[in-house]
CSV table of N, CA and C and ligand atoms in Angstrom, one decimal:
chain,number,residue,atom,x,y,z
A,493,UNK,N,-1.2,-96.9,16.2
A,493,UNK,CA,-1.6,-97.8,15.1
A,493,UNK,C,-2.6,-97.1,14.2
A,494,UNK,N,-2.6,-97.5,13.0
A,494,UNK,CA,-3.5,-96.8,11.9
A,494,UNK,C,-4.9,-97.5,12.0
A,495,UNK,N,-5.9,-96.8,12.0
A,495,UNK,CA,-7.2,-97.4,12.1
A,495,UNK,C,-7.8,-97.2,10.7
A,496,UNK,N,-6.9,-97.1,9.7
A,496,UNK,CA,-7.5,-97.0,8.3
A,496,UNK,C,-7.7,-98.4,7.8
A,497,UNK,N,-8.9,-99.0,8.0
A,497,UNK,CA,-9.0,-100.5,7.7
A,497,UNK,C,-9.3,-100.5,6.2
A,498,UNK,N,-9.6,-99.4,5.5
A,498,UNK,CA,-9.9,-99.6,4.0
A,498,UNK,C,-8.7,-99.7,3.1
A,499,UNK,N,-7.5,-99.5,3.6
A,499,UNK,CA,-6.4,-99.5,2.7
A,499,UNK,C,-5.8,-101.0,2.6
A,500,UNK,N,-6.1,-101.8,3.6
A,500,UNK,CA,-5.5,-103.2,3.6
A,500,UNK,C,-6.6,-104.1,3.9
A,501,UNK,N,-7.3,-104.8,2.9
A,501,UNK,CA,-8.5,-105.6,3.3
A,501,UNK,C,-8.1,-106.8,4.0
A,502,UNK,N,-6.8,-107.4,3.8
A,502,UNK,CA,-6.4,-108.5,4.5
A,502,UNK,C,-6.2,-108.2,6.0
A,503,UNK,N,-5.6,-107.1,6.3
A,503,UNK,CA,-5.4,-106.7,7.6
A,503,UNK,C,-6.8,-106.5,8.3
A,504,UNK,N,-7.7,-105.9,7.6
A,504,UNK,CA,-9.0,-105.6,8.2
A,504,UNK,C,-9.6,-107.0,8.5
A,505,UNK,N,-9.5,-107.9,7.6
A,505,UNK,CA,-10.1,-109.3,7.9
A,505,UNK,C,-9.6,-109.9,9.2
A,506,UNK,N,-8.3,-109.8,9.3
A,506,UNK,CA,-7.6,-110.4,10.4
A,506,UNK,C,-8.0,-109.7,11.7
A,507,UNK,N,-8.2,-108.4,11.5
A,507,UNK,CA,-8.6,-107.7,12.7
A,507,UNK,C,-10.1,-107.9,13.1
A,508,UNK,N,-10.9,-108.2,12.1
A,508,UNK,CA,-12.3,-108.5,12.3
A,508,UNK,C,-12.4,-109.9,13.1
A,509,UNK,N,-11.5,-110.8,12.5
A,509,UNK,CA,-11.6,-112.1,13.1
A,509,UNK,C,-11.0,-112.1,14.6
A,510,UNK,N,-10.0,-111.3,14.8
A,510,UNK,CA,-9.6,-111.1,16.2
A,510,UNK,C,-10.7,-110.6,17.1
A,511,UNK,N,-11.3,-109.6,16.6
A,511,UNK,CA,-12.4,-109.0,17.3
A,511,UNK,C,-13.5,-109.9,17.7
A,512,UNK,N,-14.0,-110.7,16.6
A,512,UNK,CA,-15.2,-111.6,16.8
A,512,UNK,C,-14.7,-112.7,17.8
A,513,UNK,N,-13.5,-113.1,17.8
A,513,UNK,CA,-13.1,-114.2,18.6
A,513,UNK,C,-12.4,-113.7,19.9
A,514,UNK,N,-12.7,-112.4,20.2
A,514,UNK,CA,-12.2,-111.7,21.4
A,514,UNK,C,-10.7,-111.8,21.8
A,515,UNK,N,-10.0,-111.7,20.8
A,515,UNK,CA,-8.5,-111.7,21.0
A,515,UNK,C,-7.9,-110.4,21.0
A,516,UNK,N,-8.7,-109.4,20.9
A,516,UNK,CA,-8.2,-108.0,20.8
A,516,UNK,C,-8.2,-107.3,22.3
A,517,UNK,N,-7.2,-106.4,22.4
A,517,UNK,CA,-7.3,-105.8,23.7
A,517,UNK,C,-8.4,-104.8,23.8
A,518,UNK,N,-8.8,-104.5,25.0
A,518,UNK,CA,-10.0,-103.6,25.3
A,518,UNK,C,-9.8,-102.3,24.5
A,519,UNK,N,-8.6,-101.8,24.5
A,519,UNK,CA,-8.3,-100.6,23.8
A,519,UNK,C,-8.6,-100.6,22.3
A,520,UNK,N,-8.2,-101.6,21.6
A,520,UNK,CA,-8.4,-101.9,20.2
A,520,UNK,C,-9.9,-102.1,19.9
A,521,UNK,N,-10.6,-102.9,20.8
A,521,UNK,CA,-11.9,-103.2,20.7
A,521,UNK,C,-12.7,-101.7,20.7
A,522,UNK,N,-12.3,-100.9,21.5
A,522,UNK,CA,-12.9,-99.7,21.6
A,522,UNK,C,-12.8,-98.8,20.3
A,523,UNK,N,-11.6,-98.8,19.9
A,523,UNK,CA,-11.3,-98.0,18.7
A,523,UNK,C,-12.1,-98.5,17.5
A,524,UNK,N,-12.1,-100.0,17.4
A,524,UNK,CA,-12.7,-100.6,16.2
A,524,UNK,C,-14.2,-100.4,16.3
A,525,UNK,N,-14.9,-100.5,17.6
A,525,UNK,CA,-16.3,-100.3,17.7
A,525,UNK,C,-16.7,-98.9,17.3
A,526,UNK,N,-15.9,-98.0,17.7
A,526,UNK,CA,-16.2,-96.6,17.3
A,526,UNK,C,-16.1,-96.3,15.9
A,527,UNK,N,-15.3,-97.1,15.2
A,527,UNK,CA,-15.2,-96.9,13.8
A,527,UNK,C,-16.3,-97.7,13.1
A,528,UNK,N,-16.4,-99.0,13.4
A,528,UNK,CA,-17.3,-99.9,12.4
A,528,UNK,C,-18.8,-99.5,12.6
A,529,UNK,N,-19.1,-99.1,13.8
A,529,UNK,CA,-20.6,-98.8,14.0
A,529,UNK,C,-21.0,-97.6,13.2
A,530,UNK,N,-20.0,-96.8,12.7
A,530,UNK,CA,-20.4,-95.6,11.9
A,530,UNK,C,-20.0,-95.8,10.5
A,531,UNK,N,-19.4,-97.0,10.1
A,531,UNK,CA,-18.9,-97.2,8.8
A,531,UNK,C,-19.7,-98.3,8.1
A,532,UNK,N,-20.5,-98.1,7.1
A,532,UNK,CA,-21.4,-99.0,6.5
A,532,UNK,C,-20.6,-100.2,5.9
A,533,UNK,N,-19.4,-99.8,5.3
A,533,UNK,CA,-18.6,-100.8,4.6
A,533,UNK,C,-18.0,-101.8,5.7
A,534,UNK,N,-17.5,-101.3,6.8
A,534,UNK,CA,-16.9,-102.2,7.7
A,534,UNK,C,-18.0,-103.0,8.5
A,535,UNK,N,-19.1,-102.3,8.7
A,535,UNK,CA,-20.3,-103.1,9.3
A,535,UNK,C,-20.7,-104.3,8.5
A,536,UNK,N,-20.9,-104.1,7.2
A,536,UNK,CA,-21.1,-105.1,6.3
A,536,UNK,C,-20.1,-106.2,6.4
A,537,UNK,N,-18.8,-105.9,6.5
A,537,UNK,CA,-17.9,-106.9,6.5
A,537,UNK,C,-17.8,-107.7,7.7
A,538,UNK,N,-18.1,-107.0,8.8
A,538,UNK,CA,-18.1,-107.8,10.1
A,538,UNK,C,-19.3,-108.7,10.1
A,539,UNK,N,-20.4,-108.4,9.6
A,539,UNK,CA,-21.5,-109.4,9.4
A,539,UNK,C,-21.2,-110.6,8.6
A,540,UNK,N,-20.5,-110.3,7.5
A,540,UNK,CA,-20.1,-111.4,6.7
A,540,UNK,C,-19.1,-112.4,7.3
A,541,UNK,N,-18.2,-111.8,8.0
A,541,UNK,CA,-17.2,-112.6,8.7
A,541,UNK,C,-17.9,-113.4,9.8
A,542,UNK,N,-18.8,-112.7,10.5
A,542,UNK,CA,-19.5,-113.4,11.7
A,542,UNK,C,-20.2,-114.6,11.1
A,543,UNK,N,-20.9,-114.5,9.9
A,543,UNK,CA,-21.6,-115.7,9.4
A,543,UNK,C,-20.6,-116.8,9.0
A,544,UNK,N,-19.4,-116.4,8.5
A,544,UNK,CA,-18.5,-117.4,8.1
A,544,UNK,C,-18.0,-118.1,9.3
A,545,UNK,N,-17.6,-117.4,10.3
A,545,UNK,CA,-17.1,-118.0,11.5
A,545,UNK,C,-18.1,-118.8,12.2
A,546,UNK,N,-19.4,-118.4,12.2
A,546,UNK,CA,-20.3,-119.3,12.8
A,546,UNK,C,-20.5,-120.6,12.0
A,547,UNK,N,-20.5,-120.5,10.6
A,547,UNK,CA,-20.6,-121.7,9.7
A,547,UNK,C,-19.5,-122.7,10.0
A,548,UNK,N,-18.3,-122.2,10.1
A,548,UNK,CA,-17.1,-123.1,10.0
A,548,UNK,C,-16.5,-123.3,11.4
A,549,UNK,N,-16.8,-122.5,12.3
A,549,UNK,CA,-16.1,-122.5,13.6
A,549,UNK,C,-16.5,-123.8,14.5
A,550,UNK,N,-15.8,-123.8,15.7
A,550,UNK,CA,-16.0,-124.8,16.6
A,550,UNK,C,-17.4,-124.2,17.3
A,551,UNK,N,-18.2,-125.2,17.9
A,551,UNK,CA,-19.4,-124.6,18.6
A,551,UNK,C,-19.0,-123.9,19.8
A,552,UNK,N,-19.8,-122.8,19.9
A,552,UNK,CA,-19.5,-121.9,21.1
A,552,UNK,C,-20.1,-122.3,22.4
A,553,UNK,N,-21.0,-123.2,22.3
A,553,UNK,CA,-21.6,-123.8,23.5
A,553,UNK,C,-21.3,-125.3,23.5
A,554,UNK,N,-20.7,-125.7,24.6
A,554,UNK,CA,-20.3,-127.2,24.8
A,554,UNK,C,-21.5,-127.8,25.5
A,555,UNK,N,-22.0,-129.0,25.0
A,555,UNK,CA,-23.1,-129.6,25.6
A,555,UNK,C,-22.7,-131.0,26.0
A,556,UNK,N,-23.1,-131.4,27.2
A,556,UNK,CA,-22.8,-132.7,27.7
A,556,UNK,C,-23.9,-133.2,28.6
A,557,UNK,N,-24.1,-134.4,28.6
A,557,UNK,CA,-25.1,-135.1,29.4
A,557,UNK,C,-24.6,-135.7,30.7
A,558,UNK,N,-25.2,-135.4,31.9
A,558,UNK,CA,-24.8,-136.0,33.1
A,558,UNK,C,-26.2,-136.5,33.6
A,559,UNK,N,-26.2,-137.9,33.8
A,559,UNK,CA,-27.6,-138.5,34.0
A,559,UNK,C,-28.5,-138.1,32.8
A,560,UNK,N,-29.6,-137.4,33.2
A,560,UNK,CA,-30.5,-136.9,32.1
A,560,UNK,C,-30.5,-135.3,32.2
A,561,UNK,N,-29.4,-134.7,32.8
A,561,UNK,CA,-29.4,-133.2,32.7
A,561,UNK,C,-28.2,-132.8,31.7
A,562,UNK,N,-28.7,-131.9,30.9
A,562,UNK,CA,-27.8,-131.3,30.0
A,562,UNK,C,-27.0,-130.1,30.5
A,563,UNK,N,-25.8,-130.3,30.6
A,563,UNK,CA,-24.9,-129.2,31.1
A,563,UNK,C,-24.3,-128.5,29.9
A,564,UNK,N,-24.6,-127.1,29.9
A,564,UNK,CA,-24.1,-126.3,28.8
A,564,UNK,C,-23.0,-125.4,29.4
A,565,UNK,N,-21.9,-125.4,28.6
A,565,UNK,CA,-20.8,-124.4,29.0
A,565,UNK,C,-20.3,-123.7,27.8
A,566,UNK,N,-19.9,-122.5,28.0
A,566,UNK,CA,-19.3,-121.7,26.9
A,566,UNK,C,-17.9,-122.2,26.6
A,567,UNK,N,-17.5,-122.4,25.3
A,567,UNK,CA,-16.1,-122.8,25.1
A,567,UNK,C,-15.1,-121.8,25.4
A,568,UNK,N,-15.5,-120.5,25.4
A,568,UNK,CA,-14.5,-119.5,25.6
A,568,UNK,C,-15.3,-118.4,26.4
A,569,UNK,N,-14.4,-117.4,26.8
A,569,UNK,CA,-15.2,-116.3,27.5
A,569,UNK,C,-16.3,-115.7,26.7
A,570,UNK,N,-17.4,-115.4,27.3
A,570,UNK,CA,-18.5,-115.1,26.5
A,570,UNK,C,-19.2,-113.9,27.3
A,571,UNK,N,-20.1,-113.3,26.5
A,571,UNK,CA,-21.0,-112.2,26.9
A,571,UNK,C,-22.4,-112.6,26.5
A,572,UNK,N,-23.3,-112.5,27.4
A,572,UNK,CA,-24.7,-112.7,26.9
A,572,UNK,C,-25.4,-111.3,26.7
A,573,UNK,N,-25.0,-110.8,25.6
A,573,UNK,CA,-25.6,-109.5,25.2
A,573,UNK,C,-26.3,-109.5,23.9
A,574,UNK,N,-27.2,-108.5,23.7
A,574,UNK,CA,-28.0,-108.6,22.5
A,574,UNK,C,-27.2,-108.8,21.2
A,575,UNK,N,-26.0,-108.3,21.2
A,575,UNK,CA,-25.3,-108.5,19.8
A,575,UNK,C,-24.4,-109.8,19.8
A,576,UNK,N,-24.4,-110.6,20.9
A,576,UNK,CA,-23.5,-111.8,20.9
A,576,UNK,C,-24.0,-113.0,20.2
A,577,UNK,N,-23.1,-113.5,19.4
A,577,UNK,CA,-23.4,-114.8,18.6
A,577,UNK,C,-23.6,-115.9,19.7
A,578,UNK,N,-22.8,-115.9,20.9
A,578,UNK,CA,-23.0,-117.0,21.7
A,578,UNK,C,-24.4,-117.0,22.4
A,579,UNK,N,-24.9,-115.9,22.5
A,579,UNK,CA,-26.4,-115.8,23.1
A,579,UNK,C,-27.3,-116.5,22.1
A,580,UNK,N,-27.2,-116.2,20.8
A,580,UNK,CA,-28.0,-116.7,19.9
A,580,UNK,C,-27.8,-118.4,19.8
A,581,UNK,N,-26.5,-118.8,20.0
A,581,UNK,CA,-26.3,-120.2,19.9
A,581,UNK,C,-26.8,-120.9,21.1
A,582,UNK,N,-26.7,-120.2,22.3
A,582,UNK,CA,-27.3,-120.8,23.5
A,582,UNK,C,-28.8,-121.1,23.3
A,583,UNK,N,-29.5,-120.1,22.8
A,583,UNK,CA,-30.9,-120.1,22.5
A,583,UNK,C,-31.2,-121.3,21.6
A,584,UNK,N,-30.4,-121.3,20.5
A,584,UNK,CA,-30.7,-122.4,19.5
A,584,UNK,C,-30.4,-123.8,20.1
A,585,UNK,N,-29.4,-123.9,20.8
A,585,UNK,CA,-29.0,-125.3,21.4
A,585,UNK,C,-30.1,-125.8,22.2
A,586,UNK,N,-30.6,-125.0,23.1
A,586,UNK,CA,-31.8,-125.4,24.0
A,586,UNK,C,-33.1,-125.7,23.3
A,587,UNK,N,-33.3,-124.9,22.3
A,587,UNK,CA,-34.6,-125.2,21.5
A,587,UNK,C,-34.5,-126.3,20.6
A,588,UNK,N,-33.3,-126.3,19.8
A,588,UNK,CA,-33.3,-127.5,18.8
A,588,UNK,C,-33.1,-128.7,19.5
A,589,UNK,N,-32.4,-128.9,20.6
A,589,UNK,CA,-32.2,-130.1,21.2
A,589,UNK,C,-33.3,-130.6,22.1
A,590,UNK,N,-34.3,-129.7,22.3
A,590,UNK,CA,-35.4,-129.9,23.1
A,590,UNK,C,-35.1,-130.3,24.5
A,591,UNK,N,-34.0,-130.0,25.0
A,591,UNK,CA,-33.6,-130.3,26.3
A,591,UNK,C,-34.6,-129.7,27.4
A,592,UNK,N,-34.9,-130.5,28.4
A,592,UNK,CA,-35.8,-129.9,29.4
A,592,UNK,C,-35.2,-129.8,30.8
A,593,UNK,N,-34.1,-130.6,31.0
A,593,UNK,CA,-33.4,-130.5,32.3
A,593,UNK,C,-32.0,-129.8,31.9
A,594,UNK,N,-31.9,-128.6,32.1
A,594,UNK,CA,-30.8,-127.8,31.6
A,594,UNK,C,-30.0,-127.1,32.8
A,595,UNK,N,-28.8,-127.3,32.8
A,595,UNK,CA,-27.8,-126.5,33.7
A,595,UNK,C,-26.9,-125.7,32.9
A,596,UNK,N,-27.0,-124.4,33.1
A,596,UNK,CA,-26.1,-123.6,32.3
A,596,UNK,C,-24.8,-123.1,33.3
A,597,UNK,N,-23.7,-123.5,32.8
A,597,UNK,CA,-22.4,-123.1,33.5
A,597,UNK,C,-22.1,-121.7,33.0
A,598,UNK,N,-22.2,-120.8,34.0
A,598,UNK,CA,-21.8,-119.4,33.5
A,598,UNK,C,-20.5,-118.9,33.9
A,599,UNK,N,-19.7,-119.9,34.3
A,599,UNK,CA,-18.3,-119.4,34.8
A,599,UNK,C,-17.4,-118.7,33.8
A,600,UNK,N,-17.7,-118.8,32.5
A,600,UNK,CA,-17.0,-118.1,31.5
A,600,UNK,C,-17.8,-116.9,30.9
A,601,UNK,N,-18.9,-116.6,31.6
A,601,UNK,CA,-19.6,-115.5,31.1
A,601,UNK,C,-19.3,-114.1,32.0
A,602,UNK,N,-18.8,-113.3,31.4
A,602,UNK,CA,-18.4,-111.9,32.1
A,602,UNK,C,-19.5,-110.9,32.2
A,603,UNK,N,-20.4,-110.9,31.2
A,603,UNK,CA,-21.5,-109.9,31.1
A,603,UNK,C,-22.7,-110.5,30.7
A,604,UNK,N,-23.8,-109.8,31.2
A,604,UNK,CA,-25.1,-110.1,30.7
A,604,UNK,C,-25.9,-108.9,30.6
A,605,UNK,N,-26.8,-108.7,29.6
A,605,UNK,CA,-27.7,-107.6,29.6
A,605,UNK,C,-29.2,-108.1,29.5
A,606,UNK,N,-30.1,-107.2,29.3
A,606,UNK,CA,-31.5,-107.5,29.4
A,606,UNK,C,-31.9,-108.5,28.3
A,607,UNK,N,-31.3,-108.5,27.1
A,607,UNK,CA,-31.6,-109.5,26.2
A,607,UNK,C,-31.1,-110.8,26.6
A,608,UNK,N,-29.9,-110.9,27.2
A,608,UNK,CA,-29.3,-112.1,27.7
A,608,UNK,C,-30.3,-112.7,28.8
A,609,UNK,N,-30.8,-111.8,29.8
A,609,UNK,CA,-31.7,-112.3,30.7
A,609,UNK,C,-33.0,-112.8,30.0
A,610,UNK,N,-33.5,-112.1,29.1
A,610,UNK,CA,-34.7,-112.5,28.4
A,610,UNK,C,-34.5,-113.9,27.8
A,611,UNK,N,-33.4,-114.2,27.2
A,611,UNK,CA,-33.2,-115.5,26.5
A,611,UNK,C,-33.1,-116.5,27.7
A,612,UNK,N,-32.5,-116.3,28.8
A,612,UNK,CA,-32.5,-117.2,29.9
A,612,UNK,C,-33.8,-117.5,30.4
A,613,UNK,N,-34.7,-116.4,30.5
A,613,UNK,CA,-36.1,-116.7,30.9
A,613,UNK,C,-36.9,-117.4,29.9
A,614,UNK,N,-36.7,-117.1,28.6
A,614,UNK,CA,-37.4,-117.9,27.6
A,614,UNK,C,-37.1,-119.4,27.7
A,615,UNK,N,-35.7,-119.6,27.8
A,615,UNK,CA,-35.4,-121.1,27.9
A,615,UNK,C,-35.9,-121.6,29.2
A,616,UNK,N,-36.0,-120.9,30.3
A,616,UNK,CA,-36.5,-121.4,31.4
A,616,UNK,C,-38.0,-121.8,31.3
A,617,UNK,N,-38.7,-120.9,30.7
A,617,UNK,CA,-40.2,-121.2,30.5
A,617,UNK,C,-40.4,-122.4,29.6
A,618,UNK,N,-39.5,-122.5,28.5
A,618,UNK,CA,-39.6,-123.7,27.7
A,618,UNK,C,-39.3,-125.0,28.4
A,619,UNK,N,-38.3,-124.9,29.3
A,619,UNK,CA,-38.0,-126.1,30.1
A,619,UNK,C,-39.2,-126.4,31.0
A,620,UNK,N,-39.7,-125.4,31.6
A,620,UNK,CA,-40.8,-125.7,32.6
A,620,UNK,C,-42.0,-126.2,31.9
A,621,UNK,N,-42.4,-125.6,30.8
A,621,UNK,CA,-43.5,-126.1,30.1
A,621,UNK,C,-43.5,-127.5,29.7
A,622,UNK,N,-42.2,-128.1,29.5
A,622,UNK,CA,-42.0,-129.5,29.3
A,622,UNK,C,-41.6,-130.2,30.5
A,623,UNK,N,-42.2,-129.8,31.5
A,623,UNK,CA,-41.9,-130.5,32.9
A,623,UNK,C,-40.4,-130.7,33.3
A,624,UNK,N,-39.6,-129.7,32.8
A,624,UNK,CA,-38.2,-129.8,33.2
A,624,UNK,C,-37.9,-128.5,34.1
A,625,UNK,N,-36.6,-128.2,34.1
A,625,UNK,CA,-36.1,-127.0,34.8
A,625,UNK,C,-34.8,-126.5,34.2
A,626,UNK,N,-34.6,-125.3,34.4
A,626,UNK,CA,-33.4,-124.7,34.0
A,626,UNK,C,-32.7,-124.0,35.2
A,627,UNK,N,-31.4,-124.3,35.4
A,627,UNK,CA,-30.7,-123.8,36.6
A,627,UNK,C,-29.4,-123.3,36.1
A,628,UNK,N,-28.7,-122.5,37.1
A,628,UNK,CA,-27.5,-121.9,36.7
A,628,UNK,C,-26.4,-122.4,37.6
A,629,UNK,N,-25.1,-122.5,37.1
A,629,UNK,CA,-24.0,-122.8,37.8
A,629,UNK,C,-22.9,-121.7,37.7
A,630,UNK,N,-22.2,-121.5,38.8
A,630,UNK,CA,-21.0,-120.7,38.9
A,630,UNK,C,-21.1,-119.4,38.2
A,631,UNK,N,-22.2,-118.6,38.5
A,631,UNK,CA,-22.1,-117.4,38.0
A,631,UNK,C,-21.1,-116.4,38.7
A,632,UNK,N,-20.4,-115.6,37.9
A,632,UNK,CA,-19.3,-114.7,38.5
A,632,UNK,C,-20.0,-113.5,39.1
A,633,UNK,N,-19.3,-112.8,39.9
A,633,UNK,CA,-19.9,-111.8,40.7
A,633,UNK,C,-20.7,-110.7,39.9
A,634,UNK,N,-20.1,-110.2,38.8
A,634,UNK,CA,-20.9,-109.2,38.0
A,634,UNK,C,-22.2,-109.7,37.6
A,635,UNK,N,-22.2,-110.9,37.0
A,635,UNK,CA,-23.4,-111.6,36.6
A,635,UNK,C,-24.5,-111.9,37.6
A,636,UNK,N,-23.9,-112.3,38.8
A,636,UNK,CA,-24.7,-112.6,39.9
A,636,UNK,C,-25.4,-111.3,40.4
A,637,UNK,N,-24.7,-110.2,40.3
A,637,UNK,CA,-25.3,-109.0,40.8
A,637,UNK,C,-26.4,-108.6,39.8
A,638,UNK,N,-26.3,-108.7,38.5
A,638,UNK,CA,-27.4,-108.6,37.6
A,638,UNK,C,-28.6,-109.3,37.8
A,639,UNK,N,-28.3,-110.7,38.1
A,639,UNK,CA,-29.4,-111.7,38.3
A,639,UNK,C,-30.2,-111.3,39.6
A,640,UNK,N,-29.4,-110.8,40.6
A,640,UNK,CA,-30.0,-110.4,41.9
A,640,UNK,C,-30.8,-109.1,41.8
A,641,UNK,N,-30.3,-108.1,41.2
A,641,UNK,CA,-31.0,-106.8,41.0
A,641,UNK,C,-32.3,-107.0,40.3
A,642,UNK,N,-32.3,-107.8,39.2
A,642,UNK,CA,-33.5,-108.1,38.6
A,642,UNK,C,-34.4,-109.2,39.1
A,643,UNK,N,-33.9,-109.7,40.3
A,643,UNK,CA,-34.6,-110.7,41.0
A,643,UNK,C,-34.9,-112.0,40.2
A,644,UNK,N,-34.1,-112.1,39.1
A,644,UNK,CA,-34.2,-113.4,38.4
A,644,UNK,C,-33.6,-114.5,39.1
A,645,UNK,N,-32.8,-114.2,40.2
A,645,UNK,CA,-32.3,-115.3,40.9
A,645,UNK,C,-33.2,-115.9,41.9
A,646,UNK,N,-34.5,-115.3,42.0
A,646,UNK,CA,-35.6,-115.9,42.8
A,646,UNK,C,-36.3,-117.0,41.9
A,647,UNK,N,-36.1,-116.8,40.6
A,647,UNK,CA,-36.7,-117.9,39.7
A,647,UNK,C,-35.7,-118.9,39.3
A,648,UNK,N,-34.6,-118.4,38.9
A,648,UNK,CA,-33.6,-119.4,38.4
A,648,UNK,C,-32.7,-119.8,39.6
A,649,UNK,N,-32.7,-121.1,39.9
A,649,UNK,CA,-31.8,-121.4,41.0
A,649,UNK,C,-30.4,-121.4,40.7
A,650,UNK,N,-29.6,-121.0,41.6
A,650,UNK,CA,-28.1,-121.0,41.3
A,650,UNK,C,-27.3,-121.8,42.2
A,651,UNK,N,-26.3,-122.4,41.5
A,651,UNK,CA,-25.3,-123.4,42.3
A,651,UNK,C,-23.9,-123.1,42.1
A,652,UNK,N,-23.1,-123.5,43.0
A,652,UNK,CA,-21.7,-123.2,42.8
A,652,UNK,C,-20.9,-124.7,42.8
A,653,UNK,N,-21.7,-125.7,42.9
A,653,UNK,CA,-21.2,-127.0,42.8
A,653,UNK,C,-21.9,-127.9,41.8
A,654,UNK,N,-21.4,-128.5,40.8
A,654,UNK,CA,-22.0,-129.1,39.8
A,654,UNK,C,-22.8,-130.3,40.2
A,655,UNK,N,-22.1,-131.1,41.3
A,655,UNK,CA,-22.7,-132.3,41.7
A,655,UNK,C,-24.0,-132.0,42.4
A,656,UNK,N,-24.1,-131.0,43.2
A,656,UNK,CA,-25.2,-130.5,44.0
A,656,UNK,C,-26.4,-130.1,43.0
A,657,UNK,N,-25.9,-129.3,42.0
A,657,UNK,CA,-26.8,-128.8,41.0
A,657,UNK,C,-27.5,-130.1,40.2
A,658,UNK,N,-26.7,-131.0,39.8
A,658,UNK,CA,-27.2,-132.2,39.0
A,658,UNK,C,-28.2,-132.9,40.0
A,659,UNK,N,-27.8,-133.1,41.2
A,659,UNK,CA,-28.7,-133.9,42.2
A,659,UNK,C,-30.0,-133.2,42.3
A,660,UNK,N,-30.0,-131.8,42.4
A,660,UNK,CA,-31.2,-131.1,42.5
A,660,UNK,C,-32.4,-131.3,41.5
A,661,UNK,N,-31.9,-131.8,40.3
A,661,UNK,CA,-32.9,-132.2,39.3
A,661,UNK,C,-33.7,-133.4,39.6
A,662,UNK,N,-33.3,-134.1,40.6
A,662,UNK,CA,-34.0,-135.4,41.0
A,662,UNK,C,-33.5,-136.5,40.2
A,663,UNK,N,-34.0,-137.7,40.5
A,663,UNK,CA,-33.5,-139.0,39.8
A,663,UNK,C,-33.8,-138.9,38.3
A,664,UNK,N,-32.9,-139.5,37.6
A,664,UNK,CA,-33.3,-139.6,36.1
A,664,UNK,C,-34.6,-140.4,36.0
A,665,UNK,N,-35.3,-140.0,34.9
A,665,UNK,CA,-36.6,-140.8,34.6
A,665,UNK,C,-36.2,-142.1,34.0
A,666,UNK,N,-36.8,-143.2,34.4
A,666,UNK,CA,-36.6,-144.6,33.9
A,666,UNK,C,-37.1,-144.6,32.4
B,1529,ZN,ZN1,-14.7,-98.7,7.8
């Protein structure tokens, strides 16, 4: 497959959209990343498309209330990395909504890096400062390993059962 994105702008746009919505194979992602990170033109293009998708698209973080606990779940497979839009959205959702009892369902999160951990800890501090709590649900093995190595799992309680997690927040305030 040709990686000359500059000859066909429509193709490039479709490719970028596929990349941002994680519909490309790992192989294509790798080829694309090695190109656009070194190409100012494509780098600009991907930022522009990112903003467009963000403005028009479905929310990346689904939010629902169970009793007075906010349960957040990612709408699709996600990565909580420095460069991820879903990480920015997670942080926004928690801050803007001023949720204080928060349960984050990590079942669709495949990777997390130090920025992702930092956002989780920030959100945790924000919740605690407002007399709430932030807990995690259904972390996959790779994510659990990172949480364990960094000892963040000693601060952020983790659950495998949503009912048990909700109950651990205590009774809803009257
Ligand atoms: Zn390029």
